[in-house]
Each structure stands twice: as structure tokens, then as C-alpha cells.
Tab-separated table of C-alpha atoms and ligand atoms in Angstrom:
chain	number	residue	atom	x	y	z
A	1	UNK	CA	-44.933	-44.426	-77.801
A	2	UNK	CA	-45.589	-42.246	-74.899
A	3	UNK	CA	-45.234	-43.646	-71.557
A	4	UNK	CA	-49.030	-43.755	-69.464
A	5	UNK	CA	-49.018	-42.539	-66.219
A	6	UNK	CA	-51.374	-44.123	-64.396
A	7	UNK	CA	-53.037	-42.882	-61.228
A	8	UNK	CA	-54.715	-43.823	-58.017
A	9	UNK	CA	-56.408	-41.031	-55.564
A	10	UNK	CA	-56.643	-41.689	-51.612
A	11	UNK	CA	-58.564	-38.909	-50.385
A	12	UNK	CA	-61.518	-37.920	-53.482
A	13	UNK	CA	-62.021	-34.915	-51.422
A	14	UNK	CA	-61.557	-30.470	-52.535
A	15	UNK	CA	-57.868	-31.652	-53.290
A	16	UNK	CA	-59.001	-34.989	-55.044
A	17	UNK	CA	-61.478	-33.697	-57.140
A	18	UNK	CA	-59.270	-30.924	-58.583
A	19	UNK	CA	-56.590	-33.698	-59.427
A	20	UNK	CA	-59.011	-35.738	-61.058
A	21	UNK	CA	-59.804	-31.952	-63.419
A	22	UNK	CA	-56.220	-31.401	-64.263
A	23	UNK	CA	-55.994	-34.948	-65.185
A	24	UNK	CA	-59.243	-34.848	-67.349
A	25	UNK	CA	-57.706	-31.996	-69.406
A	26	UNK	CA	-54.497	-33.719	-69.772
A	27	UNK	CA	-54.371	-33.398	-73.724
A	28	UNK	CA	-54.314	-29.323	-73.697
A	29	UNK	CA	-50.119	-29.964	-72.725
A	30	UNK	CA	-48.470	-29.207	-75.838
A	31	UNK	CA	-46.139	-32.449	-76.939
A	32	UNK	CA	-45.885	-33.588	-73.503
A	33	UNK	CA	-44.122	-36.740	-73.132
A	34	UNK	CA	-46.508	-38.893	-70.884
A	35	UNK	CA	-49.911	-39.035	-71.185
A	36	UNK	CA	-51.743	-40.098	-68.111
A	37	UNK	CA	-54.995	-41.814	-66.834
A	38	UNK	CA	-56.560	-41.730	-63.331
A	39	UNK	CA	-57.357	-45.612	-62.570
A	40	UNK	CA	-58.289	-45.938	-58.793
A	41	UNK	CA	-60.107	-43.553	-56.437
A	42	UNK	CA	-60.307	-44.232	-52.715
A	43	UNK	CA	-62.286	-42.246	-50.125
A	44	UNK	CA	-64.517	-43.241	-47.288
A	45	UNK	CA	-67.491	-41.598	-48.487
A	46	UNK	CA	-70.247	-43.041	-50.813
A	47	UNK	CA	-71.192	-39.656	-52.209
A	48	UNK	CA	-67.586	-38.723	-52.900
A	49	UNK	CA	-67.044	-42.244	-54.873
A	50	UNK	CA	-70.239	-41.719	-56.933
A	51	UNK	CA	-69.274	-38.523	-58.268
A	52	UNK	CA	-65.811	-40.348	-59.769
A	53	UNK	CA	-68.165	-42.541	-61.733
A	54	UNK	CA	-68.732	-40.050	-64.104
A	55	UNK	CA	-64.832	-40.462	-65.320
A	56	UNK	CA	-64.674	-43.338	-67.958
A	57	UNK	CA	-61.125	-44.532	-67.196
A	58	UNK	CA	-61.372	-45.751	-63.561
A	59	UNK	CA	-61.246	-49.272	-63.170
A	60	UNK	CA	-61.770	-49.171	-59.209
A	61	UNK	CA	-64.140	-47.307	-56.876
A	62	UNK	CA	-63.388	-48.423	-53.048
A	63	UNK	CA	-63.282	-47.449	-49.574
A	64	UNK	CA	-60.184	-49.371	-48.465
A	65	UNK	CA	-56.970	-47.980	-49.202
A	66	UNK	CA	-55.292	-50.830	-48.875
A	67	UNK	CA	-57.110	-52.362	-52.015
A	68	UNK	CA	-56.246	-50.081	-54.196
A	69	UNK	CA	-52.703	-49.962	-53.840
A	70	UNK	CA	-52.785	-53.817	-54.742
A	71	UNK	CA	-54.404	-52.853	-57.896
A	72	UNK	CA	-51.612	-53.070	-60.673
A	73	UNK	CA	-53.274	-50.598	-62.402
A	74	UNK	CA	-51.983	-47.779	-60.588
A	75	UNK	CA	-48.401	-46.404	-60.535
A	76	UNK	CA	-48.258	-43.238	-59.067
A	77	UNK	CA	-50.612	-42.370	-55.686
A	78	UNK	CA	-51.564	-38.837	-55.263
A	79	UNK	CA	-52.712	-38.635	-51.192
A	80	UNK	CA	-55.377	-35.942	-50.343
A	81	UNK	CA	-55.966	-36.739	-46.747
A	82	UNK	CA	-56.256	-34.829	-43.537
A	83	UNK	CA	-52.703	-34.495	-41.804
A	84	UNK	CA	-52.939	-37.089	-39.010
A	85	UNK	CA	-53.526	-40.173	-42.177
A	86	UNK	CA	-50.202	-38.301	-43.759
A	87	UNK	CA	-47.637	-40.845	-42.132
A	88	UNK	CA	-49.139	-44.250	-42.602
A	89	UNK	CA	-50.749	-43.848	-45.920
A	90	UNK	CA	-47.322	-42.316	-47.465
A	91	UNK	CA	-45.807	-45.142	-45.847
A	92	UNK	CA	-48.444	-47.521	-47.125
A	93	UNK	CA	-48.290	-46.614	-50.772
A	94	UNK	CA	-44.428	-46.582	-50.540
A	95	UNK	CA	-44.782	-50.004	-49.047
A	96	UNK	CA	-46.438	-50.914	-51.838
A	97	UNK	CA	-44.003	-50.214	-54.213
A	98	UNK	CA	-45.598	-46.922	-56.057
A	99	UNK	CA	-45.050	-43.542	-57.002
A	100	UNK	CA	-46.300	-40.821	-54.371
A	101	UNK	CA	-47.112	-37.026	-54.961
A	102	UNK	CA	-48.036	-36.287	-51.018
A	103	UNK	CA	-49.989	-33.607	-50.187
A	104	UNK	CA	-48.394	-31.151	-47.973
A	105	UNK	CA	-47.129	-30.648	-45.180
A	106	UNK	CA	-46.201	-34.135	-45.627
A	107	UNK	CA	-47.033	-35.640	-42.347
A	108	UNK	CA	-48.371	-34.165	-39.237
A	109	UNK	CA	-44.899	-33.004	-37.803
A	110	UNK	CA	-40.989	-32.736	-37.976
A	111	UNK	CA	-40.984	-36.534	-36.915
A	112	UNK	CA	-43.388	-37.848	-39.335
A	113	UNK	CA	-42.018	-35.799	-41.955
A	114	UNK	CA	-38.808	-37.098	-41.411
A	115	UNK	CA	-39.827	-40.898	-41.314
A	116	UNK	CA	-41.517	-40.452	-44.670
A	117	UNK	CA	-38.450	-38.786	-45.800
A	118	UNK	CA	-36.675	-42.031	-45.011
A	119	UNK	CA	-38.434	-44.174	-45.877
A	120	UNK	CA	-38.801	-42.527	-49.446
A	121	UNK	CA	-34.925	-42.689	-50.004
A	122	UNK	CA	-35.096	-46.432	-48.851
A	123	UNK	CA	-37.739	-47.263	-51.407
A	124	UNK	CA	-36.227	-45.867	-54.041
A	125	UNK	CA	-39.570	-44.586	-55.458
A	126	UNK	CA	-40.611	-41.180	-56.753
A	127	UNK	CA	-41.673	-38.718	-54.426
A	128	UNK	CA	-42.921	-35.060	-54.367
A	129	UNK	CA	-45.149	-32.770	-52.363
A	130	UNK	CA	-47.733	-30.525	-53.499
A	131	UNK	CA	-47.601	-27.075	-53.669
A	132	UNK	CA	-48.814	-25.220	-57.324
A	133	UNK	CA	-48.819	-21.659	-57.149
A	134	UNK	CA	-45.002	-21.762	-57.983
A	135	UNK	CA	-46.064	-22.603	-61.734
A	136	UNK	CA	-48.017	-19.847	-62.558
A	137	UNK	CA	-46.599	-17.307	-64.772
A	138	UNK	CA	-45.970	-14.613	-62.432
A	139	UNK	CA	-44.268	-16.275	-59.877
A	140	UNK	CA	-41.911	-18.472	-62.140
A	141	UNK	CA	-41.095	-14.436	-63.742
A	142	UNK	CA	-40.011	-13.923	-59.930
A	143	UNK	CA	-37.628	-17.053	-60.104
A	144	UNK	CA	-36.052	-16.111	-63.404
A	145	UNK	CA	-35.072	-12.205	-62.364
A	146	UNK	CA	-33.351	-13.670	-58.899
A	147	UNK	CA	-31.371	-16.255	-60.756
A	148	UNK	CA	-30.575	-13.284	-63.550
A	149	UNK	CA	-28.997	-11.315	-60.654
A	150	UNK	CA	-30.578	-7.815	-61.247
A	151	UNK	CA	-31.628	-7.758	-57.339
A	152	UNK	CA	-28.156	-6.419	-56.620
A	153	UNK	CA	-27.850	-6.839	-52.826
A	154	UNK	CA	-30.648	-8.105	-51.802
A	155	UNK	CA	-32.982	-5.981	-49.395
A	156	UNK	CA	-35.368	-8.532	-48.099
A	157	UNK	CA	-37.974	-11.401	-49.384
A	158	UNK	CA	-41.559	-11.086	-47.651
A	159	UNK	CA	-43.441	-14.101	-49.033
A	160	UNK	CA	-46.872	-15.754	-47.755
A	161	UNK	CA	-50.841	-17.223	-48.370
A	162	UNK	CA	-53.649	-15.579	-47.007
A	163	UNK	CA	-57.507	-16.509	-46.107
A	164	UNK	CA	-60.327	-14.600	-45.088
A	165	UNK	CA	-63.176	-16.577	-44.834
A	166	UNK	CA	-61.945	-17.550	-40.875
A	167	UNK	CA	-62.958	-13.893	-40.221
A	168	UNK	CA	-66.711	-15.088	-40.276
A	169	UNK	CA	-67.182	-16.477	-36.336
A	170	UNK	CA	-70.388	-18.871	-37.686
A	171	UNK	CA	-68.145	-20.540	-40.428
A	172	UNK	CA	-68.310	-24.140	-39.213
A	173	UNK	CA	-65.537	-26.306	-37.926
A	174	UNK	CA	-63.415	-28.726	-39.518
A	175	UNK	CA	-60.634	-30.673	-39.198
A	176	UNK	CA	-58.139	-28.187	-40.717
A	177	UNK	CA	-59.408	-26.180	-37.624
A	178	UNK	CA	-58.771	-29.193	-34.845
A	179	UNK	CA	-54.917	-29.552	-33.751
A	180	UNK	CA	-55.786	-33.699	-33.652
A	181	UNK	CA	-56.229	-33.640	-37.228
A	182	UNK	CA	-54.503	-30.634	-38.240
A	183	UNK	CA	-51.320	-31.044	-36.446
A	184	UNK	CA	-49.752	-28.475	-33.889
A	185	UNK	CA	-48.268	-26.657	-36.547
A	186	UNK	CA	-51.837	-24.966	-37.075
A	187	UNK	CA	-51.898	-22.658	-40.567
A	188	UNK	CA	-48.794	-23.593	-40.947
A	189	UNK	CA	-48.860	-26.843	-41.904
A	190	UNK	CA	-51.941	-25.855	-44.318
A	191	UNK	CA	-50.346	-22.803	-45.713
A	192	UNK	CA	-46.854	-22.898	-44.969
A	193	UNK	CA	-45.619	-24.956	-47.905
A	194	UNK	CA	-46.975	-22.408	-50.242
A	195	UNK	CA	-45.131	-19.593	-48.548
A	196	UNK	CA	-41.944	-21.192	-48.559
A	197	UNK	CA	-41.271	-23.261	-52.251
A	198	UNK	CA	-40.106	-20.678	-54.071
A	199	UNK	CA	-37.846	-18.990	-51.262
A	200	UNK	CA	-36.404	-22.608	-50.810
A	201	UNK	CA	-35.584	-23.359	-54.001
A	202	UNK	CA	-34.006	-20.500	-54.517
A	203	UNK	CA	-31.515	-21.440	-51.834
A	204	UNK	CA	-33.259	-18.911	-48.844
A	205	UNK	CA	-33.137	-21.118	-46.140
A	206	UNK	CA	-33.981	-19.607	-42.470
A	207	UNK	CA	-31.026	-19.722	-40.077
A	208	UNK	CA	-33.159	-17.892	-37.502
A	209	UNK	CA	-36.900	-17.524	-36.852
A	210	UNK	CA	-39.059	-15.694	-34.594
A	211	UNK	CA	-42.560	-16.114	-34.554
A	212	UNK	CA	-45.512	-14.487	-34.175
A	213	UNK	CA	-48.107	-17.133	-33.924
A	214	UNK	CA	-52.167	-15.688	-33.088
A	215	UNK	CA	-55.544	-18.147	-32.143
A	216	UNK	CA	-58.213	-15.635	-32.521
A	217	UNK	CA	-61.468	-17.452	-32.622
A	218	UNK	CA	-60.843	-20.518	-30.224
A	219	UNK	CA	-64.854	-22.114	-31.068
A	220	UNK	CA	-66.325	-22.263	-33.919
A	221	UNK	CA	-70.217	-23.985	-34.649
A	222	UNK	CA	-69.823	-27.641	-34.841
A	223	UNK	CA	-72.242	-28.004	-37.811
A	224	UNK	CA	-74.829	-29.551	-35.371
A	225	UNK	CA	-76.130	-26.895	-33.349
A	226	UNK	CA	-73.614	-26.516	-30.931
A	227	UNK	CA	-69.914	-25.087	-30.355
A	228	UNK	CA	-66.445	-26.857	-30.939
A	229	UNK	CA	-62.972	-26.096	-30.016
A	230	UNK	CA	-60.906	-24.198	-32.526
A	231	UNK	CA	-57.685	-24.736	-31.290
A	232	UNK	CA	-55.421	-24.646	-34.027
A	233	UNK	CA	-52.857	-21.583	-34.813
A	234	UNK	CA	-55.119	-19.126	-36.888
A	235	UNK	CA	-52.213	-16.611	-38.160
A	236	UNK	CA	-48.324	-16.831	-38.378
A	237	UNK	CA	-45.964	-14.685	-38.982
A	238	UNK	CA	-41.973	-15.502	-39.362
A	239	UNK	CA	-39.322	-13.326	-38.923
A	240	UNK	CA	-36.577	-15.244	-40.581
A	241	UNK	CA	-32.744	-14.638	-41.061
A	242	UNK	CA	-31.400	-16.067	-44.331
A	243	UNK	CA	-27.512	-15.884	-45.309
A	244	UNK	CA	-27.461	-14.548	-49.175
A	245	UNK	CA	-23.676	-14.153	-50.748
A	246	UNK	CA	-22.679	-14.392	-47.040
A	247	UNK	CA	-25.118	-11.673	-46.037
A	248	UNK	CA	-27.929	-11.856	-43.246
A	249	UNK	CA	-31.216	-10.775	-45.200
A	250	UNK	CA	-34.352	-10.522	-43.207
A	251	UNK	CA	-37.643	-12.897	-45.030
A	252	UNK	CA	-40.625	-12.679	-43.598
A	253	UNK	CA	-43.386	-15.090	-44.065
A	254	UNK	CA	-46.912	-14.971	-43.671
A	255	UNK	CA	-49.324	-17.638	-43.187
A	256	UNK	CA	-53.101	-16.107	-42.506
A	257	UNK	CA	-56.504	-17.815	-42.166
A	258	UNK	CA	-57.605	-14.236	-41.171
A	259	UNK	CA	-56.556	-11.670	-43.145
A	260	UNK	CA	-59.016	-9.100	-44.215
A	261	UNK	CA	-60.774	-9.681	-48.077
A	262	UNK	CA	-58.091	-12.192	-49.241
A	263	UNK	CA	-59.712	-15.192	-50.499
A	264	UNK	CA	-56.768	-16.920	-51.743
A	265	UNK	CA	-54.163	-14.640	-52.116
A	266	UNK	CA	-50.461	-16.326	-53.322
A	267	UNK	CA	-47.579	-13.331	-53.181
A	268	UNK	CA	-43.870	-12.941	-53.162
A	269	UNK	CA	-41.574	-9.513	-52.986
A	270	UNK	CA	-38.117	-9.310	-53.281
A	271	UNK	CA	-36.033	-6.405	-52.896
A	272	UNK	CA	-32.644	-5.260	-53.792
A	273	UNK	CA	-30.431	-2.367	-54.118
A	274	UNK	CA	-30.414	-2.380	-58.180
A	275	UNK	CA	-33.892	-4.528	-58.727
A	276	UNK	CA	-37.108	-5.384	-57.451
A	277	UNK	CA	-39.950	-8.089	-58.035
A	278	UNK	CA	-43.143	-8.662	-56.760
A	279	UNK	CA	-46.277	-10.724	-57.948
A	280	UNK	CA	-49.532	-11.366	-56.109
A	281	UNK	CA	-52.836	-13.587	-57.489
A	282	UNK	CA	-54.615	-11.156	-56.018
A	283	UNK	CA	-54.190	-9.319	-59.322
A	284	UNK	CA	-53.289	-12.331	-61.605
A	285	UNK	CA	-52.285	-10.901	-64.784
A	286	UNK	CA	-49.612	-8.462	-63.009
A	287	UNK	CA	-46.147	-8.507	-62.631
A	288	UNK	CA	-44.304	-5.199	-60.956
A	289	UNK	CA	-40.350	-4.924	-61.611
A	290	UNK	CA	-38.115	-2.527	-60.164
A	291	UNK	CA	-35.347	-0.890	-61.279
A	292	UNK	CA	-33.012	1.953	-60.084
A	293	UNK	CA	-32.001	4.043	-62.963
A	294	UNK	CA	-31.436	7.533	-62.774
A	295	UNK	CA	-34.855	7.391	-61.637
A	296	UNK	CA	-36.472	4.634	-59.581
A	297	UNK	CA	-39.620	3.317	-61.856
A	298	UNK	CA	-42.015	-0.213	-60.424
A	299	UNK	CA	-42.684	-0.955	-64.132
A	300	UNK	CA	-46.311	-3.157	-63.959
A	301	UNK	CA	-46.088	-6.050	-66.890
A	302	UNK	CA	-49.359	-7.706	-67.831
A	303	UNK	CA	-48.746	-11.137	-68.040
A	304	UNK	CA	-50.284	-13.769	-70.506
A	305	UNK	CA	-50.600	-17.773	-70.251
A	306	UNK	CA	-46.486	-18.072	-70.136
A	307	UNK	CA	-46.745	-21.471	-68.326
A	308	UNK	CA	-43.610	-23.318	-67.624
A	309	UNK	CA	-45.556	-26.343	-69.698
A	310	UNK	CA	-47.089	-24.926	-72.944
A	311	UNK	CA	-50.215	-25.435	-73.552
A	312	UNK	CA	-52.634	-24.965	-76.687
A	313	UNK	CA	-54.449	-21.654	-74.735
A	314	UNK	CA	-53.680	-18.711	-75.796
A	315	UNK	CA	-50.866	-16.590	-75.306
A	316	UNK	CA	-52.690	-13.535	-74.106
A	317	UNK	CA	-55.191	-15.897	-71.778
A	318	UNK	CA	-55.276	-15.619	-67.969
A	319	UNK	CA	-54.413	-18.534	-66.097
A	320	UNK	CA	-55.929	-19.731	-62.689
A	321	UNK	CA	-55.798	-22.409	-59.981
A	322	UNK	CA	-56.732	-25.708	-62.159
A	323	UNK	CA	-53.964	-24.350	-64.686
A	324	UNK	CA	-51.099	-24.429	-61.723
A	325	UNK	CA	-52.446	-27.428	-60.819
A	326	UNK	CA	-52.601	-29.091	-63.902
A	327	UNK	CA	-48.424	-27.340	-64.376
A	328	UNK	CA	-48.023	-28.800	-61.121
A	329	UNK	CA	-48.845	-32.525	-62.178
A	330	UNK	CA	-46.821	-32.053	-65.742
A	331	UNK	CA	-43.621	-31.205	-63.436
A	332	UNK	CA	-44.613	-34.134	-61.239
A	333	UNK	CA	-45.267	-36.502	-64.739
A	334	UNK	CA	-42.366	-34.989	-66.582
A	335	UNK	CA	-39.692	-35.242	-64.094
A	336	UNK	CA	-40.536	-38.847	-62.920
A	337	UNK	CA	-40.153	-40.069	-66.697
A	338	UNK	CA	-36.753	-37.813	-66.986
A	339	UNK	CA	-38.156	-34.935	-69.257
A	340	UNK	CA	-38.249	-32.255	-66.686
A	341	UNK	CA	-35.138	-30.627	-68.470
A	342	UNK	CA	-34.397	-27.082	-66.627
A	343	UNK	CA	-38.434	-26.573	-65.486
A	344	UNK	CA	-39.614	-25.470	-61.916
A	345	UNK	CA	-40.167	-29.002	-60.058
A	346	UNK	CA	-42.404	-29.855	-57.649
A	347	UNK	CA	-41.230	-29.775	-53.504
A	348	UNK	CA	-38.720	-32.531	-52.547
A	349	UNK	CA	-38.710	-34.556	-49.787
A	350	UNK	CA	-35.588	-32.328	-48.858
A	351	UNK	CA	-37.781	-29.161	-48.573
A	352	UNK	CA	-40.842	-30.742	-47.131
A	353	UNK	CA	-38.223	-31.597	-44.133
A	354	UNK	CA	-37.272	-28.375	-43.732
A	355	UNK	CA	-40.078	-26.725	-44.036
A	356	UNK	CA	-41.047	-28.536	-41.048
A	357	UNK	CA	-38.171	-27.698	-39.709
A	358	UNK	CA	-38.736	-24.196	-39.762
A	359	UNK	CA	-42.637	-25.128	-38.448
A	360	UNK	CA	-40.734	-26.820	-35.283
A	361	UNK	CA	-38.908	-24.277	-34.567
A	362	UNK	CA	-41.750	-21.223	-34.861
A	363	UNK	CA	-43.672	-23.352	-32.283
A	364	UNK	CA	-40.253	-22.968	-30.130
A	365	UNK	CA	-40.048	-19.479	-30.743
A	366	UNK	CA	-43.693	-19.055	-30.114
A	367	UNK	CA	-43.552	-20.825	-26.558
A	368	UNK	CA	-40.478	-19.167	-25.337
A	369	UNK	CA	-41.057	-15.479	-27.348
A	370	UNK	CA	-37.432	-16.096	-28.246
A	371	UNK	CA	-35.476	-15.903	-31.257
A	372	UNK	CA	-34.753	-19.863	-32.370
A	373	UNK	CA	-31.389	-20.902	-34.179
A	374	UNK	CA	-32.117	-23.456	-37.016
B	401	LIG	N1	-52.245	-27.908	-52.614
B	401	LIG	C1	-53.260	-27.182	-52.191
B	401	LIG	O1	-53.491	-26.068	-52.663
B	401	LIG	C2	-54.162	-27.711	-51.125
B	401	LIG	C3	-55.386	-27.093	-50.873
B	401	LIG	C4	-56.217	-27.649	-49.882
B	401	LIG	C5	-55.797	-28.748	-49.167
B	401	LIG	N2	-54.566	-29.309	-49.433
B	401	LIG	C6	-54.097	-30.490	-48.678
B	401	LIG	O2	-54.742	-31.636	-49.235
B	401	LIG	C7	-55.014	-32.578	-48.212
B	401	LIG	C8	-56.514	-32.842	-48.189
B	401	LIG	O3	-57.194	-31.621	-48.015
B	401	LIG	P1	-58.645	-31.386	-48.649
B	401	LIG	O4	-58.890	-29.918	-48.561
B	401	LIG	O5	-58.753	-32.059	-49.960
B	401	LIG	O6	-59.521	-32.129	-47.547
B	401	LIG	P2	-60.995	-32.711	-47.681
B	401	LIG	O7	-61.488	-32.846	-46.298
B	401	LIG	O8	-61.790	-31.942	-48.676
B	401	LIG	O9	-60.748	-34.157	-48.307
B	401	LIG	C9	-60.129	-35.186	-47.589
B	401	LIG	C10	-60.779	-36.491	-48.032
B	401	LIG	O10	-60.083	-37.579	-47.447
B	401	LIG	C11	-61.035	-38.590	-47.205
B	401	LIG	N3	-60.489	-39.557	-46.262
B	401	LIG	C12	-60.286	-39.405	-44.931
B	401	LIG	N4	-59.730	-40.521	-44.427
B	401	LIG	C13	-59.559	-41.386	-45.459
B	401	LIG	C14	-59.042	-42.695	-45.584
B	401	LIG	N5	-58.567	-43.358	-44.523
B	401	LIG	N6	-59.030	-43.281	-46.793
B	401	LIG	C15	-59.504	-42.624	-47.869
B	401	LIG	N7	-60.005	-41.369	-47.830
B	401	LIG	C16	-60.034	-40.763	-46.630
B	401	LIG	C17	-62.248	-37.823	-46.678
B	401	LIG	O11	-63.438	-38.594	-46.781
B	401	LIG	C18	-62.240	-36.600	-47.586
B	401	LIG	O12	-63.077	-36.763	-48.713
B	401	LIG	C19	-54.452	-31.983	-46.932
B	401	LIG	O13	-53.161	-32.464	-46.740
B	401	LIG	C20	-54.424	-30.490	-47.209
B	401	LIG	O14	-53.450	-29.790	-46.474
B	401	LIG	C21	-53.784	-28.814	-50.397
């Protein structure tokens, strides 16, 4: 008998929505141990709730968070909320003795992070953080040729997320754009995590940063005819020291609402004196490889639907976001019920700390135009 996984949403919103998709196509995971079921949706809006309606397996539709996680139906609580609810509905749902996959950045700031981080080991329960791009094919490619060595020394890692659509001055406001809601962190705490998974887990880990933090459009229209503060951090970049086989190898990272024609553009390079990798969904299918023979080739690899879960789509398929997503959720499912084996896995508490960590200490660098010591 497979085990069910069964699932409540708090926040039915973009993120919500696209968990309650990779959940509704659950059964193209090839001999997956745990099947799952979404059971209980929360969000404050009454058009938001009606669209869940149309999914046959939910047993509860409400507005108070609080009532779902009573419902014994649910065992795992995926949050989707804006960063300032972070804190006490993570605590909440731990508090209520379930499951969590947290959105990131996993509270507002380094404090909040590290209160849910505690209060996670206390409770005993499972918990992960979001962050998907990391199980597409290309990227887990990248993860593979580190850990095979080829790099030789290692040059340096630029890794990073970019948007464009901030370039537009009349896109409205929202909260991802308000510091209250979005947390001083800026575009870092909405594209940071994504910039720094795979770097993390493959043991990078900043020892210094300096940033370069930018606001560029500091009002935006408030949806109702008039103007609003915009007074979040638009664009970072961080110049980071890691220590690599007792080497200091520079990593840059780039987080960018503004960034010219990239809509949602997910890429990693790594450089080293015998190798090379890099991998961009900006051109999803490609992989480019380095290597230093007698001449020096970048070898470009098309890539196929080589997901870290297989699934019954074709081999020579392109994947997209709902795939990652859906990869994403199997790592979640498979490592809470002990099947994860050697797979990718979803960010730990661990990494969600310091990635905050490394957030706390750009601001630093930022306000002082100093180099900070982590
Ligand atoms: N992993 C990713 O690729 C990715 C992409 C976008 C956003 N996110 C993250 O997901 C989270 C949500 O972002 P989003 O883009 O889905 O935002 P969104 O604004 O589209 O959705 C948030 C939803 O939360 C609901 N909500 C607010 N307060 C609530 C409460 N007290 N109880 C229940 N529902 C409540 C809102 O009504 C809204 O529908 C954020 O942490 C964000 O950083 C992750």
C-alpha cells in the first residue's frame, strides 16, 4: 500500500494554484512511493476559494487558517503567503503538529528565519523550503559534473534569477514591491533562494560578501489611480568569497527584478582550470560543457526530460516550470516517507538560515559600502 500524502494550502494564490497543478498530475511519477491528495485550501479571498472547487478531493474551503490546521485531514501544509505572515503561520502549522514545505525566504528576516528554524527542530516535524529550478535537468547536469571533479581548480561560480517586467514604470504595485510586506531584504528575499540552492548544497558557502544593492523605480501606480511607494531593493548583486579545497574562489550572485528581456531566467556557471558548466532556462533544452584538451571546445548538449523523478513523458520532451515544481514536491513527498535515496532534496531549514544570513549581511555591506565577514 502506498502511503497518501495529504495536503492543506494557506495562501491559494500564483504559488498555490501551481501546487494544487503539480498535485493534480501526481500519477505521471513513474512508481513513486506516495501518492498524494490536496484536502484543505485556505486563502482570504472568495474568488481564490471558488476556483479550488473545481478539484474533487478537497474536503475544506475556508478563510481561517486556523481551521484548517485542526482538520485531521491534512498532514503536510504547503504556505504561499506574503513574507510578513511567514513567521506565525510556520509557527502555527508546526504548532499544530504537521508537516510544512514553507515558501521561501522562510520568514521575513535573519530573526524570523531563525525562530522557525527552532522551532522546527523542537517539533520534530518535517520541514523544507521551496525553491524548484534545482530539479530541472540542466541544472541537476551542473550538480553531477562538480561532484565528478572535472572543474579542476575551480575559477569562479556566477549564479542568479532575473526579471524584467519591473522595467515597465506603469506595472502596478504589490506587496512583493512594499518593504512592510516584502521584508528589508527586497529581491532578495524573493529571488535569493533560487540563486543560492544549488551553490549551497554543493558546500559554497560565502565567507565574505559585498553588495551591490540598486532601488531604481521608488513609485509605482497603486492600481487606483494614484502613486505608491516602491521601496523595496529592485537589483542585487553579491560579490562573495567562498573557501573551495582551502582556496578563496570568487561567486557572484545576481538577484534582478530589472534586467533587460529576462522573463524568468534561472542560470548557473562554473568555471575551472580543466572543466566548465553552465545552464540557463533562458534556453531550456541546453547544456554547455567545457573542457581543456589540446584545444579548448564549450561542447552545447541538448537536453531531454532527464528529471531526477522519472516520469511517463518522453525522453526527448522539454520540461518547464510545473515539471520542477511537480520534481520539487516528489523530493519533498519522497524524502519525508524515507525514499529520497541519493536525489537532489529540497532547501533545509539549515540553508534557509543561511541564506538569510548572507541577506543580513548584504544589507550590512550595502549600508556601510564595506566588505562584510560572515
Ligand atoms: N517558488 C517560487 O518560484 C515562487 C514564486 C513566486 C512566489 N513565491 C513565494 O510564494 C509566497 C507567495 O507568493 P505568491 O506569488 O503566491 O503571492 P500571491 O500574492 O499570488 O498569493 C498570496 C496569497 O496569500 C493569501 N493570503 C494572504 N494572507 C493570508 C492569510 N492570513 N491566510 C490565508 N491566505 C492569505 C492572499 O489572499 C493571496 O491569495 C511568497 O513567499 C513568495 O516569495 C515563490
Amino acid at each position: 500500500m502506498k502511503q497518501t500524502m495529504r495536503v492543506g494550502i494557506i495562501g491559494g494564490g500564483l504559488m498555490g494554484r501551481e501546487a494544487a497543478s503539480a498535485f493534480a498530475r501526481w500519477f505521471v511519477l513513474q512508481d513513486f512511493p506516495v501518492k498524494v491528495e490536496l484536502t484543505a485550501v485556505c486563502d482570504l479571498q472568495e474568488s481564490l476559494l471558488e476556483w479550488f472547487k473545481q478539484i474533487p478531493t478537497i474536503k475544506l474551503l475556508t478563510k481561517d487558517h486556523a481551521e484548517l490546521l485542526k482538520s485531521p485531514d491534512v498532514d503536510v501544509v504547503y504556505v504561499a503567503v506574503p513574507h510578513n505572515l511567514h513567521e506565525k503561520l510556520y509557527l502555527d502549522v508546526l504548532a499544530a503538529g504537521k508537516d510544512l514545505l514553507a515558501e521561501k525566504p522562510f520568514g521575513i528576516d535573519l530573526a524570523a528565519a531563525n525562530t522557525i528554524r527552532e522551532a522546527a527542530a523542537k517539533s520534530g516535524r518535517f520541514v523544507r523550503c521551496s525553491s524548484e529550478f534545482p530539479f530541472l535537468p540542466g541544472p541537476q547536469r551542473v550538480v553531477n559534473y562538480v561532484r565528478s571533479g572535472k572543474l579542476g581548480k575551480v575559477l569562479e561560480i556566477h549564479s542568479g534569477f532575473h526579471h524584467a517586467s519591473d522595467l515597465d514604470p506603469t506595472k502596478a504595485i504589490n506587496w512583493k514591491r512594499m518593504t512592510k510586506f516584502c521584508g528589508d531584504i527586497g529581491v532578495m528575499g524573493d529571488l535569493g533562494m533560487h540563486a543560492v540552492h544549488v551553490p549551497f548544497r554543493l558546500g559554497w558557502k560565502p565567507v565574505r560578501v559585498y553588495a551591490q544593492l540598486q532601488k531604481i523605480y521608488t513609485q509605482r501606480p497603486d492600481g487606483k489611480g494614484g502613486m505608491a511607494a516602491c521601496d523595496t531593493w529592485d537589483n542585487a548583486m553579491l560579490h562573495a568569497e567562498v573557501l573551495i579545497d582551502g582556496a578563496e574562489v570568487p561567486m557572484r550572485l545576481e538577484m534582478k527584478r530589472l534586467a533587460p528581456s529576462e522573463t524568468n531566467t534561472w542560470f548557473i556557471e562554473v568555471l575551472g582550470t580543466d572543466g566548465g558548466i553552465k545552464y540557463s532556462t533562458k534556453e531550456p533544452k541546453t547544456l554547455w560543457i567545457f573542457e581543456r584538451q589540446k584545444e579548448q571546445i564549450w561542447q552545447r548538449i541538448d537536453l531531454g526530460f532527464q528529471t531526477p523523478f522519472p516520469t511517463i513523458t518522453g525522453g526527448i520532451f522539454e520540461p518547464g516550470f510545473p515539471d520542477c515544481f511537480l520534481q520539487m514536491w516528489a523530493a519533498y513527498a519522497a524524502e519525508r516517507a524515507g525514499e529520497l535515496k541519493d536525489r537532489f532534496s529540497c532547501v533545509t531549514p539549515d540553508e534557509a538560515v543561511l541564506s538569510h544570513e548572507l541577506f543580513a549581511a548584504a544589507l550590512k555591506s550595502q549600508a556601510g559600502h564595506q566588505v562584510v565577514t560572515l
